[in-house]
C-alpha cells in the first residue's frame, strides 16, 4: 500500500478484517465511503458504535437485546412451556419471520466443533440445562443447523438432558428435515432426499 | 426486521447500503461486529470518520490525498513531462504497484457513460485539457479501462485534445491490449485475442 494516504490504507485494512471481505472488496468499500456524503458515512460509523454500546445478551435466552430480559423473554403473550434452541441470534430472526413459533428461545452462540476446538464450555449449554429443570417447560425444540456440527450438538444436548434433567414432562423434538419448498427434487442432495423419504407422510 | 433490537436493525441497514452488500451479508457483518471486541469495532468506526475528515482531492491530478498537492504531484523525482489518465484512484494504486511508471497522473473519477447520464461535466476532463496546454507535457497515456465506456472516454479525450490543445510536442498513447500474463489462450475472449493478434511483435 505504498503511496496511499494513511487514513485510506487504515480503512482498507479495517474493512478487510470483516468476514468475507478480501483486499479488493475492502478497497471498493473504502472508495465508496470516500465518495459518499459525510452524513451517510457518519451514520455507518455511529451505527457500529451504538451496537457495541447498547446491545447486551439476554440473561435468560442469550439472544441479543437492548433490554435484559429481552422482549421475547419478557413478553407475557409468548408460550412459556416451550424453548427453541438455536445456534445464532440470526436463527431467532429467521424463525420469528415465519410467525409460526410463539414460544421462547435459547441461543447457544455456536455449535460444538471438536475440529475447531469449540466445546460445551464455549456454548450456553449449561445455562440451557438449568432452564430445563423448571417443570413448566414441556418441550424443547433442538433447531440447530442441519449438518454435522449442528446434528452433533443436538444429540449431545439430548444426551445431557437425559442424564441430568429431572423433568418428567419434557419432550425433546427437532425440526423436520426434507425437501426445501421451491427446491428441485433432481438437485436435492442424497442426505436431504434420504431424510425426505424417511419422513414421508400420508396425503 | 420485527423483533430485532433497533441498533442492530440500523447497522444492518447501513451495511446494506454498501456496494455488493445484500441483506444477508449485512446481517453477517452486523453479527460479526456484535461479537468482535469493542476496540476493533471502534477502529473501524474511527477509520471511516477519519477518511471523511482528512482526505481531499489533489487540485492538480484529482487523486485522493491528505495534502494538496498530493505526494506524487509534489515529488520532484517524478517525470513531469508525462501524464497518465485513469478513471479511478484505485487505478493509480495499481499502476504505482508495478513500479514501472514514474510520471504524473490525472484521475477522471469515472468514465463517460451516456447510458448512465455521465457526461464530460461529471469528469475532470476540462481540468485535464487545461493541464495539457503546458508545453512541458510531452506525452499523455490514456489508461482508461479496456471496454466500451473506457474506450469511448479515451477517444473522446483524444478528439478534445486535437480540437483544443495547442501543444505541438504532445504524443497521445494508450496501454497495450493483449493476453493477460498468466491467462489461458483458450479462455481469452474474442476481443482480447483480436487485439493480441493485431498487436503482435517480432520475437
XYZ file of C-alpha atoms in Angstrom:
406
model
C 0.000 0.000 0.000
C 2.795 2.421 -0.813
C 1.725 5.878 -1.987
C -1.727 5.531 -0.496
C -2.809 8.078 2.108
C -2.561 6.504 5.603
C -6.242 7.078 6.534
C -7.267 5.309 3.332
C -4.861 2.417 3.979
C -6.189 2.181 7.551
C -9.813 1.943 6.420
C -8.972 -0.667 3.774
C -7.221 -2.661 6.500
C -10.187 -2.428 8.878
C -12.716 -3.391 6.199
C -10.536 -6.370 5.233
C -10.955 -7.734 8.780
C -14.681 -8.260 8.167
C -15.709 -11.816 7.257
C -15.885 -12.463 3.520
C -14.172 -9.169 2.714
C -10.886 -9.543 0.849
C -8.433 -6.812 -0.072
C -10.165 -5.916 -3.349
C -13.591 -5.657 -1.709
C -12.097 -3.630 1.152
C -10.667 -1.199 -1.426
C -14.025 -0.908 -3.181
C -15.824 -0.262 0.121
C -13.238 2.338 1.116
C -13.578 4.255 -2.138
C -17.343 4.046 -1.819
C -17.072 5.676 1.626
C -14.731 8.321 0.182
C -17.329 9.233 -2.425
C -20.435 9.005 -0.297
C -21.801 12.026 1.613
C -20.192 12.581 5.009
C -23.608 12.155 6.649
C -24.008 8.654 5.277
C -20.510 7.652 6.374
C -21.169 9.087 9.824
C -24.408 7.097 10.122
C -22.468 3.889 9.436
C -19.713 4.779 11.923
C -22.265 5.721 14.586
C -24.360 2.612 13.989
C -21.252 0.481 14.583
C -20.506 2.192 17.894
C -24.140 2.240 19.001
C -24.444 -1.518 18.506
C -21.383 -2.069 20.694
C -22.603 0.346 23.361
C -26.267 -0.599 23.632
C -26.553 -4.301 22.838
C -26.261 -6.914 25.583
C -27.118 -10.594 25.817
C -30.400 -11.560 27.464
C -29.534 -13.267 30.763
C -32.239 -15.893 30.142
C -32.119 -16.844 26.460
C -28.786 -15.195 25.477
C -30.299 -13.570 22.419
C -29.009 -10.062 21.670
C -31.155 -7.310 23.135
C -31.195 -3.708 24.331
C -33.084 -4.667 27.489
C -32.486 -7.592 29.831
C -34.563 -9.757 29.822
C -35.175 -9.455 26.095
C -38.579 -8.515 24.592
C -39.339 -12.163 23.803
C -38.493 -13.488 27.287
C -40.466 -10.678 28.922
C -43.484 -10.944 26.599
C -46.371 -12.403 28.630
C -48.136 -13.500 25.444
C -45.435 -15.984 24.403
C -45.931 -19.656 25.187
C -43.688 -20.209 28.177
C -43.665 -24.025 28.152
C -41.585 -24.491 25.014
C -37.977 -23.483 24.289
C -36.471 -23.496 20.811
C -32.676 -23.963 20.895
C -30.758 -22.264 18.067
C -27.113 -21.635 17.264
C -27.212 -17.917 16.481
C -29.307 -14.770 17.025
C -29.908 -14.709 13.254
C -31.713 -18.042 13.619
C -34.153 -16.414 16.061
C -34.802 -13.735 13.449
C -35.460 -16.339 10.764
C -37.893 -18.259 12.968
C -39.664 -15.091 14.110
C -40.234 -14.115 10.482
C -42.294 -17.261 9.924
C -44.756 -16.045 12.577
C -45.480 -19.702 13.360
C -43.498 -20.127 16.580
C -44.840 -18.496 19.730
C -42.576 -19.984 22.405
C -39.261 -18.963 23.967
C -35.713 -19.326 22.633
C -32.266 -20.285 23.804
C -29.276 -19.107 21.779
C -26.207 -21.355 22.085
C -23.881 -18.955 20.232
C -22.352 -21.623 18.059
C -22.271 -25.376 17.627
C -19.964 -27.980 19.130
C -16.982 -28.447 16.870
C -14.125 -30.617 18.153
C -12.255 -29.813 14.925
C -12.311 -26.085 15.728
C -11.853 -26.551 19.458
C -15.378 -25.420 20.322
C -16.570 -27.399 23.350
C -19.541 -27.275 25.691
C -17.985 -24.510 27.807
C -17.926 -22.216 24.767
C -21.677 -22.553 24.284
C -24.646 -21.739 26.518
C -25.423 -25.420 27.158
C -25.178 -25.391 30.958
C -27.485 -22.383 31.106
C -29.971 -24.298 28.949
C -29.884 -27.336 31.225
C -30.549 -25.077 34.211
C -33.581 -23.551 32.458
C -34.920 -27.048 31.704
C -35.039 -28.016 35.404
C -38.191 -25.893 35.534
C -41.165 -28.294 35.363
C -43.178 -25.672 33.482
C -41.134 -26.440 30.331
C -42.906 -29.150 28.329
C -40.990 -29.151 25.077
C -37.531 -28.310 23.832
C -37.059 -27.984 20.071
C -33.444 -28.574 19.035
C -33.239 -26.285 15.984
C -29.502 -26.413 15.330
C -28.357 -26.232 11.710
C -28.841 -29.395 9.643
C -25.310 -30.672 9.143
C -22.548 -32.436 11.008
C -21.849 -29.894 13.750
C -25.470 -28.936 14.297
C -26.606 -32.575 14.475
C -23.755 -33.435 16.819
C -24.673 -30.503 19.061
C -28.340 -31.549 19.113
C -27.580 -35.164 20.035
C -25.066 -34.002 22.671
C -27.720 -31.781 24.264
C -30.292 -34.563 24.067
C -27.932 -36.900 25.991
C -27.182 -34.215 28.561
C -30.905 -33.708 29.123
C -31.423 -37.452 29.599
C -28.523 -37.588 32.038
C -29.142 -34.558 34.194
C -32.578 -33.021 33.753
C -35.272 -34.167 36.201
C -38.326 -33.053 34.270
C -40.635 -35.962 33.525
C -42.880 -33.928 31.223
C -40.116 -32.805 28.860
C -40.453 -33.689 25.191
C -37.332 -33.252 23.044
C -38.004 -32.590 19.352
C -36.159 -31.368 16.297
C -37.198 -29.575 13.112
C -38.399 -31.713 10.191
C -35.825 -32.492 7.507
C -36.840 -32.873 3.898
C -37.096 -31.083 0.592
C -36.972 -27.297 0.866
C -40.029 -25.518 -0.535
C -39.261 -24.317 -4.050
C -36.350 -26.737 -4.244
C -35.966 -29.037 -7.199
C -36.013 -32.775 -6.493
C -33.357 -33.505 -9.086
C -30.948 -31.081 -7.426
C -31.541 -32.282 -3.858
C -28.500 -33.922 -2.280
C -28.658 -37.546 -1.148
C -28.859 -36.686 2.543
C -31.821 -34.384 2.078
C -33.574 -36.887 -0.196
C -32.991 -39.783 2.239
C -34.455 -37.731 5.088
C -37.391 -36.694 2.897
C -38.122 -40.368 2.146
C -37.779 -41.469 5.778
C -40.098 -38.674 6.883
C -42.734 -39.231 4.185
C -46.323 -38.629 5.205
C -49.757 -39.854 4.064
C -51.527 -37.447 1.775
C -36.966 -6.745 10.875
C -39.550 -7.102 13.596
C -38.276 -8.244 16.988
C -34.760 -7.119 16.254
C -33.186 -4.509 18.525
C -33.258 -1.088 16.760
C -29.461 -0.514 16.923
C -28.935 -3.905 15.269
C -31.543 -3.158 12.599
C -29.914 0.234 11.998
C -26.460 -1.263 11.497
C -27.810 -3.938 9.152
C -29.480 -1.172 7.163
C -26.293 0.912 6.965
C -24.145 -2.054 5.932
C -26.694 -2.958 3.251
C -26.081 0.458 1.622
C -22.501 -0.559 0.792
C -21.922 -1.757 -2.774
C -22.194 -5.508 -3.226
C -23.628 -5.969 0.288
C -27.098 -7.509 0.342
C -29.339 -8.035 3.352
C -27.826 -11.416 4.279
C -24.270 -10.129 4.113
C -25.264 -7.024 6.081
C -26.675 -9.306 8.794
C -23.485 -11.374 8.875
C -21.326 -8.243 9.135
C -23.535 -6.858 11.909
C -23.298 -10.020 13.972
C -19.570 -10.088 13.400
C -19.352 -6.546 14.824
C -21.529 -7.609 17.765
C -19.113 -10.419 18.591
C -15.855 -8.624 17.942
C -14.020 -6.712 20.687
C -15.239 -3.128 21.182
C -11.744 -1.868 20.315
C -11.838 -3.460 16.899
C -15.291 -2.067 16.162
C -14.156 1.370 17.310
C -11.127 1.223 14.999
C -13.444 0.571 12.038
C -15.836 3.387 13.039
C -12.968 5.818 13.557
C -11.252 4.833 10.306
C -14.486 5.629 8.458
C -14.731 9.097 10.009
C -11.026 9.820 9.641
C -11.151 9.099 5.919
C -14.017 11.559 5.522
C -12.315 14.226 7.628
C -8.764 14.063 6.336
C -8.931 13.059 2.677
C -9.240 15.683 -0.069
C -8.741 15.654 -3.822
C -5.440 16.897 -5.202
C -6.138 20.178 -7.022
C -3.778 19.139 -9.850
C -4.347 15.462 -10.563
C -7.574 14.894 -8.521
C -6.207 11.789 -6.867
C -7.189 11.358 -3.218
C -4.664 12.742 -0.774
C -4.137 14.112 2.726
C -2.063 17.013 1.398
C -2.732 19.258 -1.605
C -0.891 18.910 -3.953
C -0.597 15.169 -3.482
C 2.732 13.389 -2.781
C 3.039 12.330 -6.427
C 2.384 15.803 -7.883
C 4.790 17.387 -5.399
C 7.526 14.749 -5.810
C 10.416 16.392 -7.663
C 11.756 12.986 -8.714
C 8.729 12.105 -10.862
C 8.928 12.635 -14.611
C 6.918 15.815 -15.142
C 6.514 15.572 -18.918
C 4.100 12.644 -18.980
C 0.569 12.339 -17.572
C -1.263 9.037 -17.218
C -5.066 9.472 -17.312
C -7.046 6.947 -15.273
C -10.663 6.567 -14.246
C -10.272 5.963 -10.510
C -7.817 6.461 -7.618
C -7.583 2.655 -7.379
C -6.101 2.658 -10.886
C -3.292 4.931 -9.647
C -2.609 2.415 -6.892
C -2.478 -0.456 -9.366
C -0.057 1.395 -11.651
C 2.147 2.527 -8.750
C 2.456 -1.090 -7.602
C 4.113 -2.014 -10.913
C 6.927 0.426 -10.117
C 7.339 0.952 -13.864
C 5.635 4.301 -14.279
C 7.431 7.380 -12.981
C 5.291 10.185 -14.402
C 2.267 12.129 -13.179
C -1.412 11.148 -13.121
C -4.812 12.611 -13.813
C -7.853 10.964 -12.220
C -11.085 11.461 -14.172
C -13.328 9.985 -11.434
C -15.306 7.831 -13.812
C -15.813 7.189 -17.493
C -18.217 8.782 -19.946
C -21.447 6.814 -19.993
C -24.372 8.243 -21.937
C -26.442 5.269 -20.726
C -25.933 6.281 -17.090
C -26.096 10.014 -17.766
C -22.410 10.579 -17.040
C -21.144 13.338 -19.340
C -17.950 15.394 -19.653
C -19.029 17.789 -16.876
C -19.130 14.908 -14.394
C -15.490 14.033 -15.067
C -12.257 16.001 -14.697
C -11.796 16.345 -18.465
C -11.670 20.160 -18.664
C -9.062 20.236 -15.904
C -7.017 17.721 -17.901
C -7.193 19.848 -21.067
C -6.012 22.873 -19.073
C -3.025 20.909 -17.746
C -2.113 19.821 -21.285
C -1.768 23.441 -22.508
C 1.596 23.359 -20.715
C 4.274 22.779 -23.375
C 6.354 20.845 -20.853
C 3.974 17.875 -21.224
C 5.250 15.560 -23.955
C 3.044 12.512 -23.557
C -0.406 11.663 -22.289
C -1.211 7.993 -21.689
C -4.953 7.300 -21.841
C -5.210 4.404 -19.365
C -8.982 4.133 -19.090
C -10.445 0.660 -18.560
C -10.485 -1.619 -21.612
C -14.155 -1.835 -22.507
C -16.893 0.211 -24.116
C -17.070 3.139 -21.709
C -13.329 3.367 -21.138
C -12.560 3.229 -24.866
C -15.258 5.801 -25.600
C -13.830 8.111 -22.929
C -10.298 7.716 -24.330
C -11.339 8.515 -27.891
C -13.447 11.451 -26.673
C -10.456 12.893 -24.833
C -8.206 12.294 -27.849
C -10.592 14.303 -30.038
C -10.829 17.098 -27.480
C -7.044 17.303 -27.353
C -6.860 17.531 -31.149
C -9.514 20.227 -31.176
C -8.394 22.471 -28.353
C -4.872 21.765 -27.117
C -2.097 23.879 -28.663
C 0.854 21.705 -27.749
C 2.775 20.572 -30.784
C 5.000 18.167 -28.860
C 2.160 16.157 -27.334
C 2.064 12.435 -28.015
C -1.203 10.636 -27.128
C -0.811 6.932 -26.291
C -2.827 4.146 -24.702
C -1.901 0.984 -22.819
C -1.209 -2.159 -24.862
C -4.088 -4.626 -25.208
C -3.451 -8.327 -25.425
C -3.328 -11.529 -23.453
C -3.047 -11.022 -19.695
C 0.035 -12.622 -18.131
C -0.957 -15.965 -16.624
C -4.125 -16.003 -18.725
C -5.011 -19.033 -20.771
C -5.260 -18.554 -24.532
C -8.226 -20.891 -24.838
C -10.215 -18.862 -22.314
C -9.395 -15.460 -23.817
C -12.422 -13.666 -25.290
C -12.501 -12.774 -28.976
C -11.876 -9.074 -28.388
C -8.742 -9.710 -26.353
C -7.485 -12.285 -28.845
C -8.105 -9.984 -31.822
C -6.182 -7.191 -30.100
C -3.380 -9.604 -29.208
C -3.086 -10.613 -32.890
C -3.189 -7.038 -34.150
C -0.519 -6.006 -31.679
C 1.784 -8.987 -32.303
C 5.504 -8.297 -32.095
C 8.671 -9.847 -33.524
C 10.436 -12.171 -31.148
